[in-house]
Structures are given as structure tokens and as C-alpha cells.
PDB file of C-alpha atoms and ligand atoms in Angstrom:
ATOM      1  CA  MET A   1      82.025  17.809 -48.886  1.00  0.00           C
ATOM      2  CA  ASP A   2      83.008  21.093 -47.433  1.00  0.00           C
ATOM      3  CA  ILE A   3      79.971  21.925 -45.267  1.00  0.00           C
ATOM      4  CA  LYS A   4      79.651  21.648 -41.493  1.00  0.00           C
ATOM      5  CA  VAL A   5      77.430  18.694 -40.516  1.00  0.00           C
ATOM      6  CA  TYR A   6      76.034  18.426 -36.951  1.00  0.00           C
ATOM      7  CA  SER A   7      75.220  14.723 -36.373  1.00  0.00           C
ATOM      8  CA  PHE A   8      73.121  13.233 -33.572  1.00  0.00           C
ATOM      9  CA  THR A   9      71.828   9.812 -32.604  1.00  0.00           C
ATOM     10  CA  GLU A  10      68.767  11.460 -31.045  1.00  0.00           C
ATOM     11  CA  ILE A  11      67.412  15.010 -31.069  1.00  0.00           C
ATOM     12  CA  GLY A  12      64.068  16.791 -30.581  1.00  0.00           C
ATOM     13  CA  SER A  13      63.837  18.176 -34.103  1.00  0.00           C
ATOM     14  CA  THR A  14      66.663  18.900 -36.564  1.00  0.00           C
ATOM     15  CA  ASN A  15      64.767  22.043 -37.697  1.00  0.00           C
ATOM     16  CA  ASP A  16      64.507  23.300 -34.089  1.00  0.00           C
ATOM     17  CA  TYR A  17      68.209  22.681 -33.508  1.00  0.00           C
ATOM     18  CA  ALA A  18      69.076  24.476 -36.771  1.00  0.00           C
ATOM     19  CA  LYS A  19      67.102  27.504 -35.556  1.00  0.00           C
ATOM     20  CA  GLU A  20      69.061  27.505 -32.282  1.00  0.00           C
ATOM     21  CA  LEU A  21      72.350  27.390 -34.218  1.00  0.00           C
ATOM     22  CA  VAL A  22      71.299  30.338 -36.411  1.00  0.00           C
ATOM     23  CA  GLU A  23      70.345  32.299 -33.279  1.00  0.00           C
ATOM     24  CA  GLU A  24      73.800  31.554 -31.836  1.00  0.00           C
ATOM     25  CA  GLY A  25      75.292  33.089 -34.997  1.00  0.00           C
ATOM     26  CA  ILE A  26      76.831  29.894 -36.459  1.00  0.00           C
ATOM     27  CA  ASP A  27      78.190  30.241 -40.024  1.00  0.00           C
ATOM     28  CA  LEU A  28      75.811  29.342 -42.839  1.00  0.00           C
ATOM     29  CA  PRO A  29      75.173  27.045 -44.618  1.00  0.00           C
ATOM     30  CA  PHE A  30      75.185  23.949 -42.420  1.00  0.00           C
ATOM     31  CA  VAL A  31      73.461  20.581 -42.104  1.00  0.00           C
ATOM     32  CA  VAL A  32      71.897  18.899 -39.054  1.00  0.00           C
ATOM     33  CA  VAL A  33      71.176  15.145 -39.203  1.00  0.00           C
ATOM     34  CA  SER A  34      69.837  12.736 -36.631  1.00  0.00           C
ATOM     35  CA  GLU A  35      69.170   8.997 -36.423  1.00  0.00           C
ATOM     36  CA  LYS A  36      65.943   9.640 -34.525  1.00  0.00           C
ATOM     37  CA  GLN A  37      63.740  12.606 -33.508  1.00  0.00           C
ATOM     38  CA  THR A  38      61.590  12.815 -30.385  1.00  0.00           C
ATOM     39  CA  LYS A  39      59.713  15.957 -31.518  1.00  0.00           C
ATOM     40  CA  GLY A  40      59.800  15.660 -35.311  1.00  0.00           C
ATOM     41  CA  ARG A  41      57.498  18.262 -36.864  1.00  0.00           C
ATOM     42  CA  GLY A  42      55.574  18.377 -40.131  1.00  0.00           C
ATOM     43  CA  ARG A  43      53.641  21.163 -41.842  1.00  0.00           C
ATOM     44  CA  ARG A  44      50.581  22.656 -40.140  1.00  0.00           C
ATOM     45  CA  GLU A  45      51.758  21.783 -36.609  1.00  0.00           C
ATOM     46  CA  ARG A  46      51.553  18.050 -37.315  1.00  0.00           C
ATOM     47  CA  SER A  47      54.072  15.692 -35.803  1.00  0.00           C
ATOM     48  CA  PHE A  48      56.403  13.680 -38.018  1.00  0.00           C
ATOM     49  CA  PHE A  49      56.917  10.048 -36.967  1.00  0.00           C
ATOM     50  CA  SER A  50      60.711   9.798 -36.604  1.00  0.00           C
ATOM     51  CA  PRO A  51      61.935   6.446 -35.201  1.00  0.00           C
ATOM     52  CA  THR A  52      65.486   5.132 -35.578  1.00  0.00           C
ATOM     53  CA  GLY A  53      66.146   3.964 -39.110  1.00  0.00           C
ATOM     54  CA  GLY A  54      64.871   6.951 -41.090  1.00  0.00           C
ATOM     55  CA  LEU A  55      66.817   9.989 -42.261  1.00  0.00           C
ATOM     56  CA  TYR A  56      66.064  13.265 -40.468  1.00  0.00           C
ATOM     57  CA  TYR A  57      67.961  16.071 -42.136  1.00  0.00           C
ATOM     58  CA  THR A  58      67.951  19.889 -42.185  1.00  0.00           C
ATOM     59  CA  TYR A  59      69.885  22.103 -44.608  1.00  0.00           C
ATOM     60  CA  THR A  60      70.075  25.736 -43.468  1.00  0.00           C
ATOM     61  CA  PHE A  61      71.318  28.539 -45.713  1.00  0.00           C
ATOM     62  CA  GLU A  62      71.481  32.301 -45.761  1.00  0.00           C
ATOM     63  CA  ALA A  63      68.316  34.084 -46.904  1.00  0.00           C
ATOM     64  CA  LYS A  64      70.242  36.630 -48.968  1.00  0.00           C
ATOM     65  CA  ASP A  65      68.245  39.460 -50.487  1.00  0.00           C
ATOM     66  CA  ASP A  66      69.011  38.499 -54.071  1.00  0.00           C
ATOM     67  CA  LEU A  67      68.351  34.832 -53.395  1.00  0.00           C
ATOM     68  CA  GLY A  68      65.211  35.725 -51.460  1.00  0.00           C
ATOM     69  CA  ARG A  69      63.803  37.374 -54.564  1.00  0.00           C
ATOM     70  CA  TYR A  70      64.225  34.188 -56.550  1.00  0.00           C
ATOM     71  CA  LEU A  71      62.883  32.069 -53.769  1.00  0.00           C
ATOM     72  CA  ASP A  72      59.690  34.098 -53.740  1.00  0.00           C
ATOM     73  CA  GLU A  73      59.238  33.238 -57.386  1.00  0.00           C
ATOM     74  CA  ILE A  74      59.787  29.527 -56.898  1.00  0.00           C
ATOM     75  CA  PRO A  75      58.951  28.112 -53.470  1.00  0.00           C
ATOM     76  CA  VAL A  76      61.893  26.473 -51.680  1.00  0.00           C
ATOM     77  CA  THR A  77      59.714  23.424 -51.031  1.00  0.00           C
ATOM     78  CA  ILE A  78      59.565  22.849 -54.810  1.00  0.00           C
ATOM     79  CA  ILE A  79      63.368  23.020 -55.026  1.00  0.00           C
ATOM     80  CA  ALA A  80      63.790  20.657 -52.073  1.00  0.00           C
ATOM     81  CA  ALA A  81      61.280  18.123 -53.453  1.00  0.00           C
ATOM     82  CA  VAL A  82      63.152  17.914 -56.764  1.00  0.00           C
ATOM     83  CA  ALA A  83      66.508  17.684 -54.954  1.00  0.00           C
ATOM     84  CA  VAL A  84      65.283  14.888 -52.651  1.00  0.00           C
ATOM     85  CA  THR A  85      63.695  12.737 -55.378  1.00  0.00           C
ATOM     86  CA  LYS A  86      66.839  13.082 -57.521  1.00  0.00           C
ATOM     87  CA  ALA A  87      69.127  12.181 -54.611  1.00  0.00           C
ATOM     88  CA  ILE A  88      66.981   9.184 -53.581  1.00  0.00           C
ATOM     89  CA  GLU A  89      67.010   7.850 -57.118  1.00  0.00           C
ATOM     90  CA  LYS A  90      70.751   8.349 -57.551  1.00  0.00           C
ATOM     91  CA  VAL A  91      71.752   6.701 -54.276  1.00  0.00           C
ATOM     92  CA  THR A  92      69.076   3.997 -53.821  1.00  0.00           C
ATOM     93  CA  GLY A  93      67.937   3.413 -57.415  1.00  0.00           C
ATOM     94  CA  ILE A  94      64.313   3.928 -56.243  1.00  0.00           C
ATOM     95  CA  ALA A  95      62.193   6.307 -58.336  1.00  0.00           C
ATOM     96  CA  THR A  96      59.826   8.274 -56.085  1.00  0.00           C
ATOM     97  CA  SER A  97      57.219  10.834 -57.102  1.00  0.00           C
ATOM     98  CA  ILE A  98      55.976  14.078 -55.564  1.00  0.00           C
ATOM     99  CA  LYS A  99      52.522  14.834 -54.214  1.00  0.00           C
ATOM    100  CA  TRP A 100      52.043  18.611 -54.376  1.00  0.00           C
ATOM    101  CA  ILE A 101      53.499  20.334 -52.587  1.00  0.00           C
ATOM    102  CA  ASN A 102      55.822  18.648 -50.100  1.00  0.00           C
ATOM    103  CA  ASP A 103      55.219  14.886 -49.968  1.00  0.00           C
ATOM    104  CA  ILE A 104      57.524  12.255 -51.429  1.00  0.00           C
ATOM    105  CA  LEU A 105      55.595   9.171 -52.542  1.00  0.00           C
ATOM    106  CA  LEU A 106      56.369   5.590 -53.451  1.00  0.00           C
ATOM    107  CA  ASP A 107      53.480   3.496 -54.797  1.00  0.00           C
ATOM    108  CA  ASP A 108      51.038   6.159 -53.567  1.00  0.00           C
ATOM    109  CA  LYS A 109      52.359   5.932 -49.973  1.00  0.00           C
ATOM    110  CA  LYS A 110      54.125   8.839 -48.281  1.00  0.00           C
ATOM    111  CA  VAL A 111      57.777   7.940 -47.730  1.00  0.00           C
ATOM    112  CA  GLY A 112      59.064  11.439 -47.068  1.00  0.00           C
ATOM    113  CA  GLY A 113      58.132  15.035 -46.316  1.00  0.00           C
ATOM    114  CA  ILE A 114      59.648  18.503 -46.453  1.00  0.00           C
ATOM    115  CA  LEU A 115      59.272  21.328 -43.942  1.00  0.00           C
ATOM    116  CA  ALA A 116      60.675  24.668 -45.164  1.00  0.00           C
ATOM    117  CA  GLU A 117      60.970  27.373 -42.499  1.00  0.00           C
ATOM    118  CA  GLY A 118      62.270  30.925 -42.487  1.00  0.00           C
ATOM    119  CA  ILE A 119      64.359  32.153 -39.534  1.00  0.00           C
ATOM    120  CA  LEU A 120      64.263  35.870 -38.731  1.00  0.00           C
ATOM    121  CA  ASP A 121      66.954  38.089 -37.184  1.00  0.00           C
ATOM    122  CA  ASN A 122      66.392  40.463 -34.215  1.00  0.00           C
ATOM    123  CA  GLN A 123      64.903  43.092 -36.505  1.00  0.00           C
ATOM    124  CA  GLY A 124      62.430  40.621 -37.956  1.00  0.00           C
ATOM    125  CA  LYS A 125      64.261  40.376 -41.289  1.00  0.00           C
ATOM    126  CA  PRO A 126      64.826  36.956 -42.977  1.00  0.00           C
ATOM    127  CA  LYS A 127      68.203  35.619 -41.870  1.00  0.00           C
ATOM    128  CA  ALA A 128      68.164  31.959 -42.874  1.00  0.00           C
ATOM    129  CA  ILE A 129      65.990  29.311 -44.453  1.00  0.00           C
ATOM    130  CA  SER A 130      65.840  25.733 -43.177  1.00  0.00           C
ATOM    131  CA  LEU A 131      64.833  22.864 -45.415  1.00  0.00           C
ATOM    132  CA  GLY A 132      63.847  19.979 -43.139  1.00  0.00           C
ATOM    133  CA  ILE A 133      63.615  16.624 -44.864  1.00  0.00           C
ATOM    134  CA  GLY A 134      62.364  13.367 -43.351  1.00  0.00           C
ATOM    135  CA  ILE A 135      62.637  10.043 -45.193  1.00  0.00           C
ATOM    136  CA  ASN A 136      61.115   6.793 -43.912  1.00  0.00           C
ATOM    137  CA  ILE A 137      63.520   3.892 -44.342  1.00  0.00           C
ATOM    138  CA  ARG A 138      62.496   0.325 -43.506  1.00  0.00           C
ATOM    139  CA  HIS A 139      60.048   1.318 -40.779  1.00  0.00           C
ATOM    140  CA  GLN A 140      58.440  -1.849 -39.422  1.00  0.00           C
ATOM    141  CA  GLU A 141      55.183  -0.161 -38.423  1.00  0.00           C
ATOM    142  CA  PHE A 142      53.459   3.213 -38.284  1.00  0.00           C
ATOM    143  CA  PRO A 143      51.057   4.712 -35.720  1.00  0.00           C
ATOM    144  CA  GLY A 144      47.367   4.052 -36.424  1.00  0.00           C
ATOM    145  CA  ASP A 145      46.543   7.477 -37.839  1.00  0.00           C
ATOM    146  CA  ILE A 146      49.110   7.217 -40.649  1.00  0.00           C
ATOM    147  CA  GLN A 147      49.164   3.433 -41.153  1.00  0.00           C
ATOM    148  CA  GLU A 148      47.097   3.637 -44.342  1.00  0.00           C
ATOM    149  CA  ILE A 149      49.002   6.457 -46.003  1.00  0.00           C
ATOM    150  CA  ALA A 150      52.636   5.986 -44.926  1.00  0.00           C
ATOM    151  CA  GLY A 151      55.309   3.808 -46.512  1.00  0.00           C
ATOM    152  CA  SER A 152      59.072   3.290 -46.385  1.00  0.00           C
ATOM    153  CA  LEU A 153      62.005   2.923 -48.707  1.00  0.00           C
ATOM    154  CA  ASN A 154      63.080  -0.694 -48.636  1.00  0.00           C
ATOM    155  CA  TRP A 155      66.776   0.055 -48.799  1.00  0.00           C
ATOM    156  CA  ASP A 156      69.667  -0.554 -46.440  1.00  0.00           C
ATOM    157  CA  GLY A 157      72.546   1.436 -47.884  1.00  0.00           C
ATOM    158  CA  SER A 158      74.488   4.283 -46.267  1.00  0.00           C
ATOM    159  CA  LYS A 159      72.310   7.095 -44.915  1.00  0.00           C
ATOM    160  CA  GLU A 160      75.406   9.271 -44.765  1.00  0.00           C
ATOM    161  CA  GLU A 161      75.796   8.864 -48.516  1.00  0.00           C
ATOM    162  CA  LEU A 162      72.119   9.720 -49.034  1.00  0.00           C
ATOM    163  CA  ALA A 163      72.445  12.828 -46.842  1.00  0.00           C
ATOM    164  CA  GLU A 164      75.542  13.934 -48.765  1.00  0.00           C
ATOM    165  CA  GLU A 165      73.786  13.491 -52.090  1.00  0.00           C
ATOM    166  CA  ILE A 166      70.793  15.518 -50.830  1.00  0.00           C
ATOM    167  CA  THR A 167      73.187  18.335 -49.897  1.00  0.00           C
ATOM    168  CA  ARG A 168      74.882  18.207 -53.322  1.00  0.00           C
ATOM    169  CA  SER A 169      71.550  18.133 -55.106  1.00  0.00           C
ATOM    170  CA  LEU A 170      70.125  21.040 -53.035  1.00  0.00           C
ATOM    171  CA  GLU A 171      73.210  23.180 -53.558  1.00  0.00           C
ATOM    172  CA  SER A 172      73.208  22.619 -57.288  1.00  0.00           C
ATOM    173  CA  LEU A 173      69.479  23.443 -57.603  1.00  0.00           C
ATOM    174  CA  LEU A 174      69.738  26.525 -55.366  1.00  0.00           C
ATOM    175  CA  GLU A 175      72.498  27.767 -57.668  1.00  0.00           C
ATOM    176  CA  LYS A 176      70.203  27.144 -60.654  1.00  0.00           C
ATOM    177  CA  THR A 177      67.436  29.350 -59.170  1.00  0.00           C
ATOM    178  CA  LYS A 178      69.635  32.385 -59.827  1.00  0.00           C
ATOM    179  CA  ASN A 179      68.463  32.664 -63.438  1.00  0.00           C
ATOM    180  CA  SER A 180      65.069  32.304 -65.059  1.00  0.00           C
ATOM    181  CA  ASP A 181      66.101  29.381 -67.328  1.00  0.00           C
ATOM    182  CA  GLY A 182      67.226  27.472 -64.243  1.00  0.00           C
ATOM    183  CA  ARG A 183      63.975  28.197 -62.409  1.00  0.00           C
ATOM    184  CA  GLU A 184      61.944  27.057 -65.404  1.00  0.00           C
ATOM    185  CA  ALA A 185      63.978  23.847 -65.617  1.00  0.00           C
ATOM    186  CA  ILE A 186      63.383  23.075 -61.905  1.00  0.00           C
ATOM    187  CA  LEU A 187      59.655  23.653 -62.276  1.00  0.00           C
ATOM    188  CA  LYS A 188      59.608  21.353 -65.304  1.00  0.00           C
ATOM    189  CA  GLU A 189      61.439  18.632 -63.361  1.00  0.00           C
ATOM    190  CA  TYR A 190      58.972  19.072 -60.506  1.00  0.00           C
ATOM    191  CA  LYS A 191      55.994  18.739 -62.878  1.00  0.00           C
ATOM    192  CA  ASP A 192      57.520  15.632 -64.478  1.00  0.00           C
ATOM    193  CA  LYS A 193      57.799  13.986 -61.049  1.00  0.00           C
ATOM    194  CA  CYS A 194      54.468  15.256 -59.697  1.00  0.00           C
ATOM    195  CA  SER A 195      51.832  12.512 -59.496  1.00  0.00           C
ATOM    196  CA  THR A 196      49.015  14.872 -58.419  1.00  0.00           C
ATOM    197  CA  PHE A 197      47.868  15.918 -61.923  1.00  0.00           C
ATOM    198  CA  GLY A 198      44.694  14.225 -63.127  1.00  0.00           C
ATOM    199  CA  LYS A 199      43.693  13.413 -59.525  1.00  0.00           C
ATOM    200  CA  LYS A 200      40.542  14.652 -57.788  1.00  0.00           C
ATOM    201  CA  VAL A 201      41.481  16.991 -54.952  1.00  0.00           C
ATOM    202  CA  VAL A 202      39.602  18.556 -52.057  1.00  0.00           C
ATOM    203  CA  PHE A 203      40.554  21.997 -50.743  1.00  0.00           C
ATOM    204  CA  GLN A 204      39.154  25.019 -48.909  1.00  0.00           C
ATOM    205  CA  LEU A 205      37.772  27.864 -51.041  1.00  0.00           C
ATOM    206  CA  ASP A 206      36.254  30.875 -49.268  1.00  0.00           C
ATOM    207  CA  GLY A 207      35.847  28.705 -46.168  1.00  0.00           C
ATOM    208  CA  LYS A 208      34.017  25.949 -48.072  1.00  0.00           C
ATOM    209  CA  GLU A 209      35.262  22.446 -48.864  1.00  0.00           C
ATOM    210  CA  THR A 210      35.546  22.343 -52.661  1.00  0.00           C
ATOM    211  CA  GLU A 211      36.452  19.622 -55.156  1.00  0.00           C
ATOM    212  CA  GLY A 212      38.280  19.790 -58.438  1.00  0.00           C
ATOM    213  CA  GLU A 213      40.830  18.100 -60.647  1.00  0.00           C
ATOM    214  CA  ALA A 214      44.508  19.027 -60.294  1.00  0.00           C
ATOM    215  CA  VAL A 215      45.660  20.048 -63.774  1.00  0.00           C
ATOM    216  CA  ASP A 216      48.904  22.052 -63.640  1.00  0.00           C
ATOM    217  CA  LEU A 217      51.212  24.353 -61.671  1.00  0.00           C
ATOM    218  CA  ASP A 218      51.481  28.082 -62.305  1.00  0.00           C
ATOM    219  CA  GLU A 219      54.886  29.712 -62.847  1.00  0.00           C
ATOM    220  CA  SER A 220      55.343  30.178 -59.096  1.00  0.00           C
ATOM    221  CA  GLY A 221      54.663  26.521 -58.290  1.00  0.00           C
ATOM    222  CA  GLN A 222      51.084  26.879 -57.029  1.00  0.00           C
ATOM    223  CA  LEU A 223      48.572  24.185 -57.936  1.00  0.00           C
ATOM    224  CA  ILE A 224      45.978  24.921 -60.627  1.00  0.00           C
ATOM    225  CA  VAL A 225      42.717  23.057 -60.197  1.00  0.00           C
ATOM    226  CA  ARG A 226      39.774  22.739 -62.605  1.00  0.00           C
ATOM    227  CA  VAL A 227      36.560  22.994 -60.621  1.00  0.00           C
ATOM    228  CA  PHE A 228      33.020  21.969 -61.531  1.00  0.00           C
ATOM    229  CA  GLY A 229      31.951  24.066 -64.515  1.00  0.00           C
ATOM    230  CA  GLY A 230      35.451  24.130 -66.027  1.00  0.00           C
ATOM    231  CA  GLN A 231      36.839  27.187 -64.244  1.00  0.00           C
ATOM    232  CA  ARG A 232      40.579  26.974 -63.376  1.00  0.00           C
ATOM    233  CA  ILE A 233      41.651  28.334 -60.004  1.00  0.00           C
ATOM    234  CA  THR A 234      44.965  28.508 -58.154  1.00  0.00           C
ATOM    235  CA  ILE A 235      45.278  26.877 -54.727  1.00  0.00           C
ATOM    236  CA  PHE A 236      47.462  28.472 -52.058  1.00  0.00           C
ATOM    237  CA  GLY A 237      46.678  26.291 -49.068  1.00  0.00           C
ATOM    238  CA  GLU A 238      46.532  22.542 -48.979  1.00  0.00           C
ATOM    239  CA  ALA A 239      44.926  20.148 -51.445  1.00  0.00           C
ATOM    240  CA  LYS A 240      44.046  16.639 -50.297  1.00  0.00           C
ATOM    241  CA  ILE A 241      43.797  13.867 -52.870  1.00  0.00           C
ATOM    242  CA  LYS A 242      40.233  12.513 -52.848  1.00  0.00           C
ATOM    243  CA  LYS A 243      40.069   8.770 -52.257  1.00  0.00           C
ATOM    244  CA  GLU A 244      38.369   6.742 -55.014  1.00  0.00           C
ATOM    245  CA  GLN A 245      34.991   5.478 -53.719  1.00  0.00           C
TER     246      GLN A 245
HETATM  247  C1  BTN B 301      55.525  17.054 -43.589  1.00  0.00           C
HETATM  248  O1  BTN B 301      55.357  15.937 -44.035  1.00  0.00           O
HETATM  249  O2  BTN B 301      54.578  17.813 -43.293  1.00  0.00           O
HETATM  250  C2  BTN B 301      56.941  17.555 -43.433  1.00  0.00           C
HETATM  251  C3  BTN B 301      57.776  16.621 -42.622  1.00  0.00           C
HETATM  252  C4  BTN B 301      59.179  17.138 -42.415  1.00  0.00           C
HETATM  253  C5  BTN B 301      59.953  16.259 -41.456  1.00  0.00           C
HETATM  254  C6  BTN B 301      61.387  16.683 -41.334  1.00  0.00           C
HETATM  255  S1  BTN B 301      62.350  15.476 -40.479  1.00  0.00           S
HETATM  256  C7  BTN B 301      63.671  16.588 -40.384  1.00  0.00           C
HETATM  257  C8  BTN B 301      63.095  17.953 -40.074  1.00  0.00           C
HETATM  258  N1  BTN B 301      62.923  18.125 -38.648  1.00  0.00           N
HETATM  259  C9  BTN B 301      61.626  18.219 -38.322  1.00  0.00           C
HETATM  260  O3  BTN B 301      61.197  18.349 -37.149  1.00  0.00           O
HETATM  261  N2  BTN B 301      60.863  18.145 -39.396  1.00  0.00           N
HETATM  262  C10 BTN B 301      61.653  17.993 -40.613  1.00  0.00           C
END
């Protein structure tokens, strides 16, 4: 494939390195991959467990004005989640699902996550977007705090092939976002793979912990929840799946 790939055996974070490359003025798009991360990051300032064996990958592309408009309508995390699940299935034969909005699941365990970040230029205007993707592959053990919720793909094929397929899949979906039919099709694929619907979720509403049932996504990819009393509301923050008692 005709895209520059920066490969490492060890790095702090592929997203952090991608940001440095953008700041140096490197041509876009490009990919950064590493065998291991020492400062892997997740959403909301969490760390992302990144030992040798997994795939730690960042795709960085230009935040063009016209593309930016589309990306506001359909969050890049949605695009990346569809691209990753499709690529995993094609290369490994394993069918994963998506927990809204950015978790990749296998048998209800988190086997991957997505961290989308915007990079600004000197004037504070969007210059690039990084899609950071972490996939757990054959991890022997997890730290205590994630032991219950984390899982791995039991697969020992070529990670290079998986990374290449993720790039192909991302590029083809990003192209599709340029028209409304394409955006609708991506959202439909996302909904088909999303295992959050029908589940009880807990989220913050006006500073209060609130419960409801996840029922759908709106046209911009936000989660719609039915709360007690039947009212449907849209969630913009984070929704945690409530454990069955
Ligand atoms: C999450 O689960 O909250 C998102 C995890 C994203 C992890 C990936 S691994 C590659 C890239 N580099 C990082 O530091 N984070 C992302």
C-alpha cells in the first residue's frame, strides 16, 4: 500500500508520536504502529494496557474543511469502529461487536479501543485527525483493574496484514463519508454491529447518575436512551453498561 508507515518495537504512544510528526510538517496521511507502548492512552485520560503482542496503530489524515463538515455529522470514532471490526473479521475470521461508542468486544470482553484526536495548527485551526486503535492479541494476563472486563483475540497471524487491512478499511470508509448515502450506510453497519442496544446503561444527566435502556443511535451517531417513564434522551458523554445483579 502506498502510505508511509512508521514502525516501532517500542514507543510511548503512537498517537503522541503522530502528533509530533504533524507538528514537524510531515505529509499526510500516514500510519504509526508499534509492538508495545509504554504510555498507551485511552479516552478520558485513562491508560491503555499495551504489552508486546497487541497491535497499537494510529492513522493520521488531513482535517480538510470539506471532510471536516462530514466528520461533524458522523463521528470519526464511529467510522473507525466499523473499519476495525470489518478488518478484524476479514483477516482473523473473528466476528467482534461494538460497545458504543469506541470499544471493540468479543464475548462481552473489551478486546480493543479507539482514541480519536484532533491536532490543531499554530492558529488553532484543525490540521489533522488521528485515529488511534489498540487491539489486544493473546495477552496472557491483565492488570487487576481491568481483569474482569478485558479480553484478547486468540489469533496468531500477521499483525502487519491486520494493520494494512485496517488502513484499507479506514480509507474506503472515509471516502464513503463524502456523500449522505455513504454516511447512512456506515451508520447502519455500526448499528448492526453494536451490542449496546437493549442493555441497561448508567450515565450522567444534569450531574446526576441516571439509568435507562439503550435503544438506538441518532443520525449523528449519539446514543438514544429510554429512561424511566418512557422518555427518550440523547447521550453525549459516556454510558456504562449496568451489570446484571
Ligand atoms: C480506549 O479504550 O479508551 C481507547 C484506547 C485507544 C488505544 C490506542 S493504542 C494506539 C493509540 N495510541 C494510544 O496511546 N492510544 C491509542
